[in-house]
Short mmCIF file of C-alpha atoms in Angstrom, two decimals:
data_model
loop_
_atom_site.label_atom_id
_atom_site.label_comp_id
_atom_site.label_asym_id
_atom_site.label_seq_id
_atom_site.Cartn_x
_atom_site.Cartn_y
_atom_site.Cartn_z
CA UNK A 36 60.99 100.62 151.05
CA UNK A 37 64.34 100.42 152.82
CA UNK A 38 64.23 97.76 155.53
CA UNK A 39 67.34 98.97 157.33
CA UNK A 40 66.87 100.51 160.75
CA UNK A 41 67.85 104.15 160.94
CA UNK A 42 70.76 104.84 163.28
CA UNK A 43 68.83 107.81 164.67
CA UNK A 44 65.83 107.15 166.92
CA UNK A 45 63.81 109.66 168.87
CA UNK A 46 61.34 112.51 168.65
CA UNK A 47 61.68 115.48 166.33
CA UNK A 48 63.12 116.31 162.95
CA UNK A 49 65.77 114.35 161.01
CA UNK A 50 67.69 117.51 160.11
CA UNK A 51 67.45 118.98 163.61
CA UNK A 52 70.14 121.49 164.51
CA UNK A 53 69.35 121.29 168.25
CA UNK A 54 69.80 117.67 169.31
CA UNK A 55 69.34 116.57 172.91
CA UNK A 56 70.31 113.00 173.83
CA UNK A 57 68.61 111.07 176.62
CA UNK A 58 69.25 107.55 177.94
CA UNK A 59 65.61 106.58 178.38
CA UNK A 60 62.36 106.68 176.40
CA UNK A 61 58.76 107.34 177.35
CA UNK A 62 57.47 103.98 178.66
CA UNK A 63 54.59 104.03 176.23
CA UNK A 64 53.89 102.60 172.81
CA UNK A 65 55.04 103.53 170.17
CA UNK A 66 57.79 105.62 171.77
CA UNK A 67 59.37 102.76 173.72
CA UNK A 68 60.17 100.89 170.48
CA UNK A 69 61.02 103.70 168.04
CA UNK A 70 63.78 102.87 165.58
CA UNK A 71 63.49 106.15 163.64
CA UNK A 72 62.73 109.81 164.21
CA UNK A 73 59.10 110.71 164.76
CA UNK A 74 57.97 114.31 164.34
CA UNK A 75 55.46 115.14 167.07
CA UNK A 76 52.03 116.59 166.42
CA UNK A 77 50.32 119.33 168.42
CA UNK A 78 48.97 117.82 171.65
CA UNK A 79 51.23 114.78 171.57
CA UNK A 80 53.51 116.01 174.38
CA UNK A 81 50.47 116.58 176.61
CA UNK A 82 49.31 113.04 175.82
CA UNK A 83 52.71 111.53 176.68
CA UNK A 84 52.82 113.48 179.95
CA UNK A 85 49.24 112.48 180.87
CA UNK A 86 50.07 108.81 180.33
CA UNK A 87 53.57 108.71 181.83
CA UNK A 88 53.66 111.29 184.61
CA UNK A 89 55.84 113.93 186.17
CA UNK A 90 59.22 112.65 184.97
CA UNK A 91 58.45 113.29 181.29
CA UNK A 92 56.66 116.56 182.09
CA UNK A 93 59.92 117.88 183.56
CA UNK A 94 61.96 116.74 180.56
CA UNK A 95 59.62 118.36 178.04
CA UNK A 96 59.26 121.52 180.15
CA UNK A 97 63.01 122.01 180.43
CA UNK A 98 63.57 121.29 176.73
CA UNK A 99 60.81 123.80 175.92
CA UNK A 100 62.40 126.44 178.15
CA UNK A 101 65.81 125.86 176.56
CA UNK A 102 64.48 126.04 173.00
CA UNK A 103 62.20 128.99 173.75
CA UNK A 104 65.07 131.00 175.27
CA UNK A 105 67.36 130.12 172.35
CA UNK A 106 64.69 131.17 169.86
CA UNK A 107 64.06 134.39 171.78
CA UNK A 108 67.77 135.25 171.78
CA UNK A 109 68.09 134.46 168.09
CA UNK A 110 65.07 136.56 167.21
CA UNK A 111 66.34 139.55 169.22
CA UNK A 112 70.04 139.59 168.49
CA UNK A 113 70.93 136.92 165.92
CA UNK A 114 72.92 135.18 168.69
CA UNK A 115 73.36 131.48 168.05
CA UNK A 116 73.41 131.52 164.27
CA UNK A 117 74.14 128.11 162.86
CA UNK A 118 75.42 127.50 159.33
CA UNK A 119 73.38 125.65 156.71
CA UNK A 120 70.06 125.69 158.56
CA UNK A 121 69.92 129.37 159.47
CA UNK A 122 69.65 130.46 163.05
CA UNK A 123 68.36 128.66 166.07
CA UNK A 124 64.67 129.18 165.79
CA UNK A 125 63.93 128.45 162.16
CA UNK A 126 60.32 128.12 163.24
CA UNK A 127 60.10 131.86 163.77
CA UNK A 128 56.89 131.92 161.75
CA UNK A 129 55.29 130.38 164.84
CA UNK A 130 56.63 132.99 167.27
CA UNK A 131 53.37 134.92 167.44
CA UNK A 132 51.55 132.00 169.07
CA UNK A 133 54.57 131.04 171.16
CA UNK A 134 54.64 134.01 173.52
CA UNK A 135 55.48 131.76 176.50
CA UNK A 136 57.59 128.65 176.89
CA UNK A 137 54.41 126.74 177.73
CA UNK A 138 52.85 127.68 174.38
CA UNK A 139 56.17 126.86 172.73
CA UNK A 140 56.11 123.39 174.31
CA UNK A 141 52.55 122.75 173.15
CA UNK A 142 52.78 124.20 169.62
CA UNK A 143 56.42 124.00 168.47
CA UNK A 144 58.66 121.69 170.51
CA UNK A 145 59.82 118.67 168.47
CA UNK A 146 57.23 119.40 165.78
CA UNK A 147 57.70 119.99 162.06
CA UNK A 148 59.70 123.17 161.49
CA UNK A 149 61.15 123.26 165.02
CA UNK A 150 64.68 122.17 164.06
CA UNK A 151 64.82 120.06 167.24
CA UNK A 152 65.17 116.43 168.24
CA UNK A 153 65.13 114.45 171.48
CA UNK A 154 67.22 111.41 170.65
CA UNK A 155 67.28 107.96 172.26
CA UNK A 156 70.21 106.82 170.10
CA UNK A 157 73.90 107.67 170.17
CA UNK A 158 74.96 110.94 168.57
CA UNK A 159 75.45 110.98 164.83
CA UNK A 160 77.72 113.95 164.38
CA UNK A 161 76.69 116.70 162.03
CA UNK A 162 78.57 119.87 161.25
CA UNK A 163 75.46 122.03 161.53
CA UNK A 164 73.94 120.61 164.73
CA UNK A 165 74.49 121.40 168.39
CA UNK A 166 74.52 118.21 170.48
CA UNK A 167 73.47 118.25 174.14
CA UNK A 168 74.10 115.09 176.16
CA UNK A 169 71.75 114.94 179.12
CA UNK A 170 73.37 113.53 182.27
CA UNK A 171 76.88 112.41 183.22
CA UNK A 172 75.99 108.72 183.28
CA UNK A 173 74.62 108.88 179.75
CA UNK A 174 77.72 110.75 178.56
CA UNK A 175 79.90 108.06 180.14
CA UNK A 176 77.88 105.24 178.57
CA UNK A 177 78.34 106.86 175.14
CA UNK A 178 82.07 107.56 175.80
CA UNK A 179 81.67 111.00 174.19
CA UNK A 180 84.50 112.46 176.26
CA UNK A 181 86.89 110.38 174.12
CA UNK A 182 85.53 111.64 170.79
CA UNK A 183 87.24 115.05 170.86
CA UNK A 184 90.41 116.40 172.43
CA UNK A 185 89.18 119.92 173.17
CA UNK A 186 86.79 119.26 176.06
CA UNK A 187 86.60 122.20 178.45
CA UNK A 188 85.23 121.49 181.91
CA UNK A 189 83.16 124.57 182.74
CA UNK A 190 82.20 123.37 186.24
CA UNK A 191 81.27 120.00 187.79
CA UNK A 192 77.96 120.03 185.88
CA UNK A 193 78.96 121.24 182.41
CA UNK A 194 81.61 120.43 179.82
CA UNK A 195 81.82 121.64 176.23
CA UNK A 196 83.60 120.56 173.05
CA UNK A 197 83.64 123.34 170.48
CA UNK A 198 85.13 120.97 167.92
CA UNK A 199 82.21 118.56 168.36
CA UNK A 200 79.64 121.33 168.98
CA UNK A 201 78.67 119.29 172.03
CA UNK A 202 77.65 120.17 175.58
CA UNK A 203 77.42 117.78 178.51
CA UNK A 204 74.84 119.01 181.01
CA UNK A 205 72.76 117.82 183.95
CA UNK A 206 69.72 115.63 183.36
CA UNK A 207 66.58 117.61 182.51
CA UNK A 208 65.11 117.59 186.01
CA UNK A 209 64.34 120.71 188.06
CA UNK A 210 66.69 119.71 190.88
CA UNK A 211 69.58 118.95 188.55
CA UNK A 212 68.99 121.64 185.90
CA UNK A 213 67.86 124.68 187.88
CA UNK A 214 66.93 127.96 186.16
CA UNK A 215 70.46 129.25 186.84
CA UNK A 216 71.99 126.16 185.22
CA UNK A 217 69.54 126.42 182.34
CA UNK A 218 70.77 129.98 181.75
CA UNK A 219 74.35 128.67 181.59
CA UNK A 220 73.27 125.97 179.12
CA UNK A 221 71.72 128.64 176.89
CA UNK A 222 75.00 130.61 177.03
CA UNK A 223 77.07 127.54 176.17
CA UNK A 224 74.86 126.58 173.23
CA UNK A 225 74.93 130.09 171.80
CA UNK A 226 78.72 130.16 172.12
CA UNK A 227 79.15 127.18 169.77
#
């Protein structure tokens, strides 16, 4: 067994094509010490939320809404196709049970076949993935604005690098990432 620590730590799939980066971790074992990617099981998000509270509920809810809307768009119009891994929403075989974002959160988000990851580590760039950096402070701590020279400032809350397939957005909190801002995030991701 390889004893080296993986440079990627978080929740979800190693080959995720939708990668969201967050500065903090659920304050709960084993998540607070993860040094690798952990694919979630059905019911695990509910367990994390029950044990950690409202803050993580908001994060998972907003990630679920984002992924659900991206999957819905991809299923309807093929918008958001990504090379190598197919389109956003490779877990389309689960769509029948995921008729709402709440069902999506409980049965698909960050689970096997979702194509998603919530990462606690710095971005490891991949040509097939879309990278979303959650929060200005986290983006500054990672210095991602220096990684590419094509950053476009969309508004005070959003910036995008098409070269890096990266979006900087507000933190996943209802006050910071309203439904209107979530709609813009969906548009930016599908434009990459």
